[in-house]
Coordinates of C-alpha atoms and ligand atoms in Angstrom, one line a residue:
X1 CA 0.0 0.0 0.0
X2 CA 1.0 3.3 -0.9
X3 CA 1.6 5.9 2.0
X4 CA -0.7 8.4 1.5
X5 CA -1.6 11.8 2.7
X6 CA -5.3 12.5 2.1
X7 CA -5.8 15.5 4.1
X8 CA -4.7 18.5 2.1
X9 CA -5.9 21.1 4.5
X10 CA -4.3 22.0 7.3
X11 CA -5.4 24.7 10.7
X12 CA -3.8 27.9 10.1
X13 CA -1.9 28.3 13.0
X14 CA -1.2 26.1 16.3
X15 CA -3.8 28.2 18.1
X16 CA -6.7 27.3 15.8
X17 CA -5.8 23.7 16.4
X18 CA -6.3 24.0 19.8
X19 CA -9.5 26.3 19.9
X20 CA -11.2 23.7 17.3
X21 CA -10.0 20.8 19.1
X22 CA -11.5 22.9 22.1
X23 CA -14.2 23.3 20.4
X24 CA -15.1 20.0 19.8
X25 CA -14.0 19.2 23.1
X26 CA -16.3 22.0 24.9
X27 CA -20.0 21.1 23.9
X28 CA -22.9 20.1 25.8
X29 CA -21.2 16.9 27.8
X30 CA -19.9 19.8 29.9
X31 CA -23.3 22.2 29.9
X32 CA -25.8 19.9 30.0
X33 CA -24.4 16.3 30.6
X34 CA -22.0 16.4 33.0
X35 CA -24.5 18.0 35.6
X36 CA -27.4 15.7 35.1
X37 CA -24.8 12.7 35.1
X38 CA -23.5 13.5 38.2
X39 CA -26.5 14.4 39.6
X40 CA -27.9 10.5 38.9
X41 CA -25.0 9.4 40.5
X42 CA -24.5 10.8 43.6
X43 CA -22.3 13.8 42.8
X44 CA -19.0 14.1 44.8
X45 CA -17.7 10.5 44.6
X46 CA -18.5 10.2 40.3
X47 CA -16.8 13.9 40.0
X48 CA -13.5 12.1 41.7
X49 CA -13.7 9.4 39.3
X50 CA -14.4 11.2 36.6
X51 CA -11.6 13.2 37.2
X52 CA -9.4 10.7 37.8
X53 CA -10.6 9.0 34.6
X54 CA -9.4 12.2 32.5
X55 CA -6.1 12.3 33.7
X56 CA -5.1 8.9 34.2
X57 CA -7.3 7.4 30.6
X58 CA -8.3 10.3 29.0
X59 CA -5.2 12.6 28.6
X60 CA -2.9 9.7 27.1
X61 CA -5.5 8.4 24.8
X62 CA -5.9 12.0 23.9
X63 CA -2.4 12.4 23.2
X64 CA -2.5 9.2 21.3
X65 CA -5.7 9.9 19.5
X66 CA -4.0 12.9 18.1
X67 CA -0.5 11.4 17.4
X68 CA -1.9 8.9 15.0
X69 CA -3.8 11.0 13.1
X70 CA -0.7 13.1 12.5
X71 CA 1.3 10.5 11.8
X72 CA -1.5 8.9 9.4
X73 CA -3.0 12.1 7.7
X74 CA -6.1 10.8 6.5
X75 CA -9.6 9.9 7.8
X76 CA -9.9 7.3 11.0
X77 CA -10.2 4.1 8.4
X78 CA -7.4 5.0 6.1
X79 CA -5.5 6.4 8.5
X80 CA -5.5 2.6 11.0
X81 CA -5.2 0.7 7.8
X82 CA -1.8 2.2 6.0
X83 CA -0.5 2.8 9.3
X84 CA -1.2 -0.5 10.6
X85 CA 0.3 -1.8 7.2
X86 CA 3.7 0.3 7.5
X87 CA 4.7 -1.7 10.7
X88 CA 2.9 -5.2 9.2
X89 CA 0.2 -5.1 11.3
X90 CA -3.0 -6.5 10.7
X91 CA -5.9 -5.3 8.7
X92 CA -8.7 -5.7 10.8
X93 CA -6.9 -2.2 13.3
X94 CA -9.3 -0.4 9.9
X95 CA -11.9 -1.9 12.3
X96 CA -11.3 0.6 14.8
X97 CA -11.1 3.4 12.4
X98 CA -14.9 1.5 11.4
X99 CA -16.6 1.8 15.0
X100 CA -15.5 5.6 15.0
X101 CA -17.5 6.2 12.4
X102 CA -20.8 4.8 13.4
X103 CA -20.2 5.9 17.0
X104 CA -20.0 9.0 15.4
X105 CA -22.8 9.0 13.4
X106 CA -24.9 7.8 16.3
X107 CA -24.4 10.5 18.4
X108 CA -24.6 13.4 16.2
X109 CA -28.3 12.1 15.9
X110 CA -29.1 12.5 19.2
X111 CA -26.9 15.3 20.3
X112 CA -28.3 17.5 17.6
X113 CA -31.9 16.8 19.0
X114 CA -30.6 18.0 22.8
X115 CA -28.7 20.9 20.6
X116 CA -32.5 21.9 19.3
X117 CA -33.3 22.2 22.8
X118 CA -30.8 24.8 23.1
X119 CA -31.8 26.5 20.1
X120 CA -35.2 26.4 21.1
X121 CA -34.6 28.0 24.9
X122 CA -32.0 30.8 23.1
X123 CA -35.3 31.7 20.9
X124 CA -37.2 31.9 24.3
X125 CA -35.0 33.6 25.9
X126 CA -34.8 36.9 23.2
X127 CA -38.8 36.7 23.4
X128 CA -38.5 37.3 27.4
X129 CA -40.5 33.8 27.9
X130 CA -38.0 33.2 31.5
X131 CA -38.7 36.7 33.0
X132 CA -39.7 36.3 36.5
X133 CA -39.9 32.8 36.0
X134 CA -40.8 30.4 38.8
X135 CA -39.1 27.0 39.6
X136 CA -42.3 25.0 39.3
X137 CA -43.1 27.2 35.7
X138 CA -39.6 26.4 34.8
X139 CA -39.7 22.7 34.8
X140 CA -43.1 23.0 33.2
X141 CA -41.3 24.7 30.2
X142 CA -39.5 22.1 29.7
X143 CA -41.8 19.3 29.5
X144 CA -44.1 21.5 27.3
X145 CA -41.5 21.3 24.7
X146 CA -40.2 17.4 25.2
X147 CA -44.2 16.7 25.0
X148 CA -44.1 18.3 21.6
X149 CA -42.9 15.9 18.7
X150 CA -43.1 18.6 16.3
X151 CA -41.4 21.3 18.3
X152 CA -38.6 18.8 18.8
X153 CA -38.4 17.9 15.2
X154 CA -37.9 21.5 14.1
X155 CA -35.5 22.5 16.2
X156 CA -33.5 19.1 15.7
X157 CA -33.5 19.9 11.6
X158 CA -32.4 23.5 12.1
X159 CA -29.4 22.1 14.6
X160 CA -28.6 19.5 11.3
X161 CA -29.2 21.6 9.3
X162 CA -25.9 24.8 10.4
X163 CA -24.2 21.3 11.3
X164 CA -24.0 20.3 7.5
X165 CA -23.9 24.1 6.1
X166 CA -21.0 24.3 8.1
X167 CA -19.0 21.0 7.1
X168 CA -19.7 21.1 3.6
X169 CA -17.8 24.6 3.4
X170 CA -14.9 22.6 4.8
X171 CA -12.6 23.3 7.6
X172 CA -11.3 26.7 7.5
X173 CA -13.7 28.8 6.4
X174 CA -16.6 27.0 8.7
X175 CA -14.9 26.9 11.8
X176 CA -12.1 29.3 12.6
X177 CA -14.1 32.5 13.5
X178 CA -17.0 31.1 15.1
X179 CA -14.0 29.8 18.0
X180 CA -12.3 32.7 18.6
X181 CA -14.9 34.7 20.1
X182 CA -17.1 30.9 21.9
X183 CA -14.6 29.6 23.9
X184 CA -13.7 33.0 25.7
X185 CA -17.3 34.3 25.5
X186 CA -18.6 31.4 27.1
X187 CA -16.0 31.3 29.6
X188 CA -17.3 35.1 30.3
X189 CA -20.6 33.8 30.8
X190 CA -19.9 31.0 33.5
X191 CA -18.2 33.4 35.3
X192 CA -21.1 35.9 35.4
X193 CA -23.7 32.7 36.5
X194 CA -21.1 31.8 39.2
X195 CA -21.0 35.5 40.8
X196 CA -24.6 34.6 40.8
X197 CA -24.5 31.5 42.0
X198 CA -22.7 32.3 45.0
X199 CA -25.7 34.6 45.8
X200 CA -28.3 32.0 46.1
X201 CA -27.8 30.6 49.0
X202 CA -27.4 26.8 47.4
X203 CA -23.6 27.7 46.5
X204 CA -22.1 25.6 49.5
X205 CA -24.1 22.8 49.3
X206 CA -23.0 22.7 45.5
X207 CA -19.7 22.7 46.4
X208 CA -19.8 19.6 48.9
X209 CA -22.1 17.7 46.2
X210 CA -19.7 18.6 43.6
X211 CA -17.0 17.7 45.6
X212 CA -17.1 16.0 48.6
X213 CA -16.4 12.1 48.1
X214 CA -18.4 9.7 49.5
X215 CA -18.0 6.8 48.0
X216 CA -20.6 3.6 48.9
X217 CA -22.8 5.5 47.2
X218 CA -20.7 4.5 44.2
X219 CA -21.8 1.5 41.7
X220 CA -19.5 -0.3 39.1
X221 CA -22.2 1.6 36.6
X222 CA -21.1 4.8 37.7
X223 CA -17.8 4.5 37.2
X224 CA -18.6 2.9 34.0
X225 CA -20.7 6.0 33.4
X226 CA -18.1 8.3 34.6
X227 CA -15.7 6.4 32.3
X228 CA -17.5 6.8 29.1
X229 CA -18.0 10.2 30.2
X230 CA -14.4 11.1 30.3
X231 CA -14.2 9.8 26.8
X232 CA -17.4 12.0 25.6
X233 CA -16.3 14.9 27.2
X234 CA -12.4 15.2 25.5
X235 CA -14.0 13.8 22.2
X236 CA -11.5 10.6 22.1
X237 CA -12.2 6.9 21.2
X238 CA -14.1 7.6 17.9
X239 CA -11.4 9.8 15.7
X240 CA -12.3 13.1 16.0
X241 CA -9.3 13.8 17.5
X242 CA -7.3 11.5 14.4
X243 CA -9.3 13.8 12.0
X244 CA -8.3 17.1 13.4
X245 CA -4.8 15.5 14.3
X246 CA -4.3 14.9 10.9
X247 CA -4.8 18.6 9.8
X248 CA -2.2 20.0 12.7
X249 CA 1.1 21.3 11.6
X250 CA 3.6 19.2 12.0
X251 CA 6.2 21.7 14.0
X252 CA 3.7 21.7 17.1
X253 CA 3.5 20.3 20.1
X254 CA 0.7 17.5 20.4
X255 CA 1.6 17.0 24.4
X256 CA 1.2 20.4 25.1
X257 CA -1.9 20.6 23.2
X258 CA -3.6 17.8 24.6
X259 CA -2.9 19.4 28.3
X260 CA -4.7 22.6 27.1
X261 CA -7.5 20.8 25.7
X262 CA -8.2 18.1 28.8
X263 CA -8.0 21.5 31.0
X264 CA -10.4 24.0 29.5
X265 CA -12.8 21.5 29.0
X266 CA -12.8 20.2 33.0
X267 CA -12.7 23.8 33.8
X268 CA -15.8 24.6 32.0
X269 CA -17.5 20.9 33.0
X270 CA -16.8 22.7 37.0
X271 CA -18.0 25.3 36.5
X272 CA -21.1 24.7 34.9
X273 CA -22.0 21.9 37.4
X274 CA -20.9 24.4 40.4
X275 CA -23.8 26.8 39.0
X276 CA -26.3 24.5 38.3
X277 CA -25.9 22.8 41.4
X278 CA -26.2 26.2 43.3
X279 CA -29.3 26.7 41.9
X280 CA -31.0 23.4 42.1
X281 CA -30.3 23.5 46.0
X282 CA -31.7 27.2 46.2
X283 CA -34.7 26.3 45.0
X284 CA -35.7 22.9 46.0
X285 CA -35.0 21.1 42.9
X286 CA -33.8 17.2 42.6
X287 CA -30.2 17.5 41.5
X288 CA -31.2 13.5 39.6
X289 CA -34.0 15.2 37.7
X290 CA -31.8 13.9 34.3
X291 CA -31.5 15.2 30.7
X292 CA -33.7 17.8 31.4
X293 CA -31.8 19.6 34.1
X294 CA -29.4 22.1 32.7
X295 CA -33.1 23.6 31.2
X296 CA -35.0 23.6 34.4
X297 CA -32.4 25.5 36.8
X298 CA -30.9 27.8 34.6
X299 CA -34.2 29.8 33.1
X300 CA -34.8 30.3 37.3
X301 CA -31.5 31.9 37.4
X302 CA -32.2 34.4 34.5
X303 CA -35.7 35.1 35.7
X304 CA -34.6 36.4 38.8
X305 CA -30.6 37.7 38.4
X306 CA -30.3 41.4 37.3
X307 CA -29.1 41.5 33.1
X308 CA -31.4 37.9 33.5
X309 CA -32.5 38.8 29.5
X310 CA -29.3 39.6 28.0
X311 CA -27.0 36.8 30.1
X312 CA -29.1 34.4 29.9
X313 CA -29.8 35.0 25.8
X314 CA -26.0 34.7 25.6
X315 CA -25.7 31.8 27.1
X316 CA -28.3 29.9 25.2
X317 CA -26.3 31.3 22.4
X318 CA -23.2 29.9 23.3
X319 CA -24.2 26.3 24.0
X320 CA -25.9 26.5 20.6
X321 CA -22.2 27.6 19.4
X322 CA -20.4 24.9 22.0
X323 CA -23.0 22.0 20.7
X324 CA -22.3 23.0 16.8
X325 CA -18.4 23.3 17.2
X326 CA -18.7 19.7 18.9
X327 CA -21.6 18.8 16.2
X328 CA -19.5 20.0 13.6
X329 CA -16.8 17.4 14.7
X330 CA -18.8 14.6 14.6
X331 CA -19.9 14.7 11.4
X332 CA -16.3 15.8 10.0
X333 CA -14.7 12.5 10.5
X334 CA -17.2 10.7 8.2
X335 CA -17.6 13.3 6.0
X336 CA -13.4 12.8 5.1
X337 CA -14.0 9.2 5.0
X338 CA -16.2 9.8 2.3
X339 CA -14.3 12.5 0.4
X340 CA -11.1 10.8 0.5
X341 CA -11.9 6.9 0.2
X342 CA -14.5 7.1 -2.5
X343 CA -14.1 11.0 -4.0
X344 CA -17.1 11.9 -3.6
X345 CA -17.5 15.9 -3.3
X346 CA -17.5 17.4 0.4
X347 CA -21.2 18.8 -0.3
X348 CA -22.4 15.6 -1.4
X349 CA -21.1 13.7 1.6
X350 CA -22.3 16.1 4.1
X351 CA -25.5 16.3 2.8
X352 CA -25.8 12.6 2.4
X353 CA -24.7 11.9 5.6
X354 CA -26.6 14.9 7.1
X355 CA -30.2 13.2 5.8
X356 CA -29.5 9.8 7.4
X357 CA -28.6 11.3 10.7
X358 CA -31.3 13.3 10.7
X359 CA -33.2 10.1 10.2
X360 CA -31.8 8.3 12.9
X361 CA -32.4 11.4 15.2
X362 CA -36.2 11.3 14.7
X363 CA -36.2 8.2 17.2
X364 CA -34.3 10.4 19.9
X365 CA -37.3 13.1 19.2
X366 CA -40.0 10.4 19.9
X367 CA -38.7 8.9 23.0
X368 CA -39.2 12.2 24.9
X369 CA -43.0 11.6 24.0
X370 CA -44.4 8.8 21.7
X371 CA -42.0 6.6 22.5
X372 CA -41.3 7.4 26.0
X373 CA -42.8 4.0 27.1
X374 CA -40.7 2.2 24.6
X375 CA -37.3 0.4 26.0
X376 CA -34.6 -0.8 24.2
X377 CA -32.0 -2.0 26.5
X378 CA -32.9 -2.9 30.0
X379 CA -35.4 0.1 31.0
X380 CA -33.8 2.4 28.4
X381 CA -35.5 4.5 26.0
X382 CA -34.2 4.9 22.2
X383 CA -32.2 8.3 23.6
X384 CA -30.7 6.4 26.7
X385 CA -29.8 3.1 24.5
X386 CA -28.0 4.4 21.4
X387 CA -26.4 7.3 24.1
X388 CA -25.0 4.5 26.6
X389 CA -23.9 1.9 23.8
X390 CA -21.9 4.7 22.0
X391 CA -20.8 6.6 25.3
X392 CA -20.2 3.8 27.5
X393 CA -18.8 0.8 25.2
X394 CA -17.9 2.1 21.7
X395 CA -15.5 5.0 23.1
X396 CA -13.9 3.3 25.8
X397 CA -13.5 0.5 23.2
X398 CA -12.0 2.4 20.9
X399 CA -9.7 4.6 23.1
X400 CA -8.6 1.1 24.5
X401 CA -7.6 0.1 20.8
X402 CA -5.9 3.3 19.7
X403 CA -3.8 2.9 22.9
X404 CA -2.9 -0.2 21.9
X405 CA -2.0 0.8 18.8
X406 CA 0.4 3.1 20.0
X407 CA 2.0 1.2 22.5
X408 CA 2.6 -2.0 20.6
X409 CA 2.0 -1.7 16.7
X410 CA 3.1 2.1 16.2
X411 CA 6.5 2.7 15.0
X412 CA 9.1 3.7 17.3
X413 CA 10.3 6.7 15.4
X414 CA 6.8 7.8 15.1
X415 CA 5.8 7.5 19.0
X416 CA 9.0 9.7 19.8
X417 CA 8.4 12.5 16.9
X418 CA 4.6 12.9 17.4
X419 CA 4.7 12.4 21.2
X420 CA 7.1 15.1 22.0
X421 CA 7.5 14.4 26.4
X422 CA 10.5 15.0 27.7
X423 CA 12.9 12.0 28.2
X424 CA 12.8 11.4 31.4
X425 CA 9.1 11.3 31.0
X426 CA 8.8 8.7 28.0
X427 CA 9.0 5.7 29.4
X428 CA 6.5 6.1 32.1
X429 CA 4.5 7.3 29.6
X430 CA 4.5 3.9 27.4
X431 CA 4.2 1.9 30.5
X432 CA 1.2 3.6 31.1
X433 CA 0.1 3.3 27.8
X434 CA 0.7 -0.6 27.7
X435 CA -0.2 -1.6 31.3
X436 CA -2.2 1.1 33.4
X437 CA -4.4 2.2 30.8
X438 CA -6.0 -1.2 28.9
X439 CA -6.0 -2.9 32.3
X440 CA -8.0 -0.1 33.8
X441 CA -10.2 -0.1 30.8
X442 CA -11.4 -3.3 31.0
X443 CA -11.5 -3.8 34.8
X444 CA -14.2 -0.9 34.7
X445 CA -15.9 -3.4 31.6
X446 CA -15.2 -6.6 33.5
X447 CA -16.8 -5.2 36.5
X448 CA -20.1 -4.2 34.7
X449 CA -20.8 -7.5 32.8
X450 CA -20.2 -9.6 35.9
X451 CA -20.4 -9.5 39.9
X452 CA -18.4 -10.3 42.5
X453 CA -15.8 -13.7 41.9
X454 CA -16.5 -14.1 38.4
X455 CA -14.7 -10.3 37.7
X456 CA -11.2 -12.4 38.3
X457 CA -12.4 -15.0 36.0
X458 CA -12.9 -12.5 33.1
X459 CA -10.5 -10.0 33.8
X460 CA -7.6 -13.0 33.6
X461 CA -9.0 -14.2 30.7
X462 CA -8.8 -10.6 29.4
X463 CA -5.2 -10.3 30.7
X464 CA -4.3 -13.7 29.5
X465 CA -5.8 -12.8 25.2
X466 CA -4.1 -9.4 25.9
X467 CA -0.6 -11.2 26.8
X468 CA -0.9 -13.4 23.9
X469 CA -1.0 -10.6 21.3
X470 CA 1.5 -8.8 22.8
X471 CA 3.5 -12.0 22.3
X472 CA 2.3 -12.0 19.0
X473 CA 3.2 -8.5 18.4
X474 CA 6.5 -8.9 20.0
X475 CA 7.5 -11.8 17.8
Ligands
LIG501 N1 -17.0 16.4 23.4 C1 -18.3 16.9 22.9 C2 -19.1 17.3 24.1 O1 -18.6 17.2 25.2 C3 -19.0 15.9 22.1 C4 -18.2 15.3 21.0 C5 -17.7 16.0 19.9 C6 -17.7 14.0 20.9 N2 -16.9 15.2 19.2 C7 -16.9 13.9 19.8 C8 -17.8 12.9 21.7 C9 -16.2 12.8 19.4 C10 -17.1 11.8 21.4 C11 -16.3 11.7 20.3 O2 -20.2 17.8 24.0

């Protein structure tokens, strides 16, 4: 196989890398997800592992993520098969490049339908709907609009719809000035809400939820779900990080990069749960209300705070803007696919693409209504299933794989070059990379299929296929 370098473009300058890696980064896992998350689960105990998840899986498979996309420049498939191929590896690592795809196809369809709720409360907003706004009227809102098919469908089609405007104009002119007012504007705005928060009387109890551990209130789920959550949140274990890897200038500094990124985007995940919490405690609210709980505590804050109006219709803005810079980046990856492995045009593709997700996103809209009775797996709705099979197996899965990759197939030269740590640094890196990280990994798996005993059974089994193809590998 030829080597190959598909993707032409590249980011202007090392800073628009980092703001559109941001920006995919940055999107409503930290607005709206993270909060309700760790409100199901307890709070201060899941925000410890979650944490601990980012730092000790997230940030290398970030790095990694990144590293082989600049090494392979091309799309996730491509990119897994020709490098796989340079170091005679086998053909099936295209497989991973495979699952990113569909992961990613499957969660643009529902995350543009929770996007359309953000559109649909910034609309509100400007037509002074949350003046004065009670907590009780507040929650009504919201279930108003979820009741609503039609409501839901529109503002889900008008969410696909900037996400595909955007992508088929390709990466420069889309994305580049859209970022560099977001990230510090919305950064603006969370500090504003937290000046706010601190007045409500809830902010100390938020800040012992958020981060006072007490842990037997934690399952195996939740770390699972603080797991998969670590992976939504950075955008790793599907290839939007390969994708957007693959258009950074080689002269930069992926490490360094990778740091900024995993650290804006926990900043932002705090803050907004510090807020939300505040206000949920304030005004008797359940912090486990779910999905719907970023848009029942904040409309109270803006109904009551002074400048309510204008903040609050800038910050429906901006998580429109956060959710499209992260939309855009789930589409991107197939969208290259496309372009590069069978020529079709970028507007074809994105359109193409854009229709079936749509598709696929009318099920999300229903099981906020119609379908809310209707359960896939276990008790979950259509929303819930494809959201924890994507979340909470296919990126972990994936991130697991690409670390692999790295550690064991990637080339040496490669590893050194796009992984720029210091020397002292490297080699606890790649022991890190080839022991802590797919061990962890698939305790936290082991530990959800099975209970008690039987976790030693499966993990040494794991343990025992992992040795053999590193033996294989070795050879
Ligand atoms: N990280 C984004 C968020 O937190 C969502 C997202 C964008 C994503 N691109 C991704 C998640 C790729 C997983 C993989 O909202």
């Amino acid at each position: 196989m030829r080597a190959l370098k598909l993707s032409t473009e590249t980011w202007s300058s090392k800073q628009v890398f980092i703001l559109a890696a941001v920006g995919s980064a940055v999107g409503l896992g930290n607005l709206w997800k993270f909060p309700y998350i760790t409100g199901e689960n307890g709070g201060g105990a899941f925000v410890l592992v979650y944490l601990g998840c980012v730092l000790l899986l997230g940030l290398p498979v970030l790095i990694s993520e990144i590293a082989i996309g600049r090494a392979g420049q091309a799309n996730p498939v491509q990119t897994m098969a020709v490098l796989a191929h340079k170091k005679g590896g086998s053909r099936f690592w295209s497989l991973l490049g495979v699952n990113g795809l569909l992961a990613s196809a499957l969660i643009l369809s529902f995350y543009t339908v929770i996007a359309g709720w953000g559109l649909a409360y910034f609309v509100h907003s400007v037509q002074g709907v949350f003046q004065d706004i009670s907590a009780q009227q507040a929650s009504t809102h919201l279930d108003e609009l979820l009741a609503s098919p039609h409501e839901l469908l529109f503002w889900h089609s008008v969410m696909t719809l900037l996400t595909v405007v955007i992508v088929a104009r390709g990466i420069r002119k889309g994305l580049e000035n859209a970022l560099n007012f977001l990230v510090p504007g919305l950064f603006i705005v969370l500090l504003v809400l937290l000046g706010y928060a601190t007045t409500t009387g809830g902010f100390e109890r938020s800040w012992s939820f958020l981060f006072a551990a007490d842990f037997s209130k934690l399952s195996w789920q939740s770390v699972l779900v603080a797991m998969g959550h670590a992976f939504f949140t950075l955008s790793i274990g599907l290839g939007t990080m390969m994708v957007y890897g693959s258009y950074f200038a080689k002269e930069h500094s992926i490490v360094k990069a990778s740091v900024w990124i995993a650290g804006v985007d926990t900043l932002v995940a705090l803050l907004a749960g510090l807020v939300i919490f505040s206000i949920v405690f304030a005004n008797g609210l359940e912090p486990s209300a779910g999905p719907g709980l970023l848009f029942q505590t904040l409309p109270i804050a803006f109904g009551q705070m002074s400048g309510g109006w204008f903040f609050g219709t800038l910050f429906f803005a901006l998580v429109v803007f956060a959710a499209l810079t992260s939309a855009i980046s789930l589409l991107e990856p197939s969208v290259s696919w496309l372009t590069q492995r069978f020529g079709i045009a970028r507007v074809k593709a994105a359109w193409g693409l854009g229709a079936a997700i749509w598709l696929l996103g009318v099920g999300s809209v229903l099981s906020f209504n119609a379908w809310q009775e209707v359960h896939f797996l276990g008790e979950r709705t259509f929303f819930e299933s494809l959201d924890f099979v994507t979340t909470n197996i296919m990126l972990p899965m994936g991130g697991l794989f690409m670390v692999v990759f790295v550690a064991w197939v990637f080339e040496e030269r490669d590893r050194v070059t796009e992984i720029d740590l210091p020397a002292n640094l490297r080699r606890g890196f790649l022991w890190n990379l080839r022991w802590v990280v797919p061990v962890v990994i698939l305790w936290v798996f082991a530990s959800n299929l099975v209970t008690g005993t039987q976790v030693y059974w499966l993990m040494s089994g794991a343990l025992l296929l992992y040795a053999a193809y590193i033996t294989k590998v070795m050879r």
